[in-house]
Amino acid sequence: MVTVLQERSGQRVLDRGPVRKIRVAGRTLTLTPVFDTYWRFAAARQKVYEARLAGGAGPFTDDPILQRYRFTNCFRAADRVSQDLIGGVIYRGEQAWEEVFFRTLLFKIFNKTSTWRLLNGALGEVRWDAYDYRAFDRVLSQAFTAGQRLYSAAYIVPPPQLGEQRKHQNHLRLLEMMMKADAPQRVLSAPTLQDAYQVLLGFPAIGPFLAYQFVIDLNYAAEMPFSEMDFVVAGPGARDGIRKCFGPAADGIEADVIRYMADTQDEHFARLGLAFAGLRGRPLQLIDCQNLFCEVDKYARVAHPDIAGISGRSRIKQTYRRQAVVMPAWFPPKWQLNGPPEQ
């Protein structure tokens, strides 16, 4: 096969045949077999998503790893919790930006739809202009005492030390602090997505990964003007996946690697003969490519057990369980993906 390096948009890629090396951020990266698995996984996982939306009986794939284990969707906004956030929190209720900000971060701190429903059921419409710490704490403390899980295990939101005893109490105080420090307006008036991220990063217990996840969530709202192609932060899982694709030579340039994946997705899907139409025509964004590295890290634990990441994890914890509830597929209207409303 011909393996001639050509210049393309400041990055060098192989013209035809199996890709062996790429050049990103001034470094030459030698690719492992996991690199092509990244694209094959994305195409296969998106087909599963599309088949489920179409209402098929399943199984939706003949890939034994996808059949057995649970993986998130290729597009972050298509995941169930993101769908609950977009359709049930951000675009439902008072649309004043301060209220949207408050609802979004309250939901995401717990990242669990049942906790959001608990608060709404007990307190009525959740609003900042009617917020009462004691009322919120009473509902959450009663549920906690009864053994109800308040937080998702998807990612850990460390509790800030703000003088309260329980985790959820300190998180309520953190949200109060953000609202009183004018975080909603500071985020909205930020000139770039990265500047908005920096606002969130300045609050206790919100590290780089959480600040990035939160700003992406806020950016689903109508008022936020930024593109998901503006800025990316690689989380721990993504760094593991990047290590498996490129080895240690990619350490420290993870954001550049993620941008490379987003910028070159069409040519790699075509090179491998993979059909990938995106999310109703929307290509993978930086946040989606970041998330895919997390999922490919997990997939490679079974598919490529000989290729090591950073964490050393060797098993996939969550197995796939089909849910009977119909999965929604409604996206921020500003993306223009939803089509005309049903009559």
C-alpha angles and dihedrals in degrees: 000000000000112000104183116156114226132187113248124169092333093307127096120225135168112268100217140359128020113352113235104167138016131185119228129167091352094307130110109226122199111215126228124208088265089074092069090039087060091063095040091050091050093051094046095045092049090052089054090052093049092047092051091050089051089058100242122166095237164203085164098194140026091218105114093208093053090045093053106036136051119246130172121245121272090245114057093211090059095061116108097247091047089050090052089050096047100042102026104036116017100040097031120080133007110001098204104127095237090057093045090051092049094048093045096052094040089055094044097047087066094026089198123116094207090060091051091050090047091056094045092047093051100037105027118228109009109233137165093217089059097036118143116179093205093054093048092045092049093055094045095043092051091051092047092050089050090056099256116151109236100184135058118236091221092101133348121249103198114221116246118229100246101146102274128114104225130057096238091049092056090047090054089051090050091053090048089052092052094049093047091047089059092246093154094060094039090054093045094049094047111121095222139022089250091054090051088050090052090056091057092042089062094069126088119274093006106118129183097278095048093043090054094047091048094049090051089052092050090047090065087073121099093241096057109088103192132116120233085230092066102082143355139191119198114227125209094270092049091051088054091052092047090052090053092051099042110012124229093317088084094057110125096015098071094127090053091049092051090050090050090055092050093046096048102036095112095054094047094048088049093045090056095042092243124153111225119161095172125223102329086321097319110126124224111286127209092267090051094050088048091053092046090059088057092051094044089052087060095042091051091056086075102024096043107019091161094062111083129213127193103270097050093226113156105178136063108229104196121067123202118264118178114231120217093211113102110249115234121225107195120136137189104296091227088069089061094221102121101078125213118329117261115261 
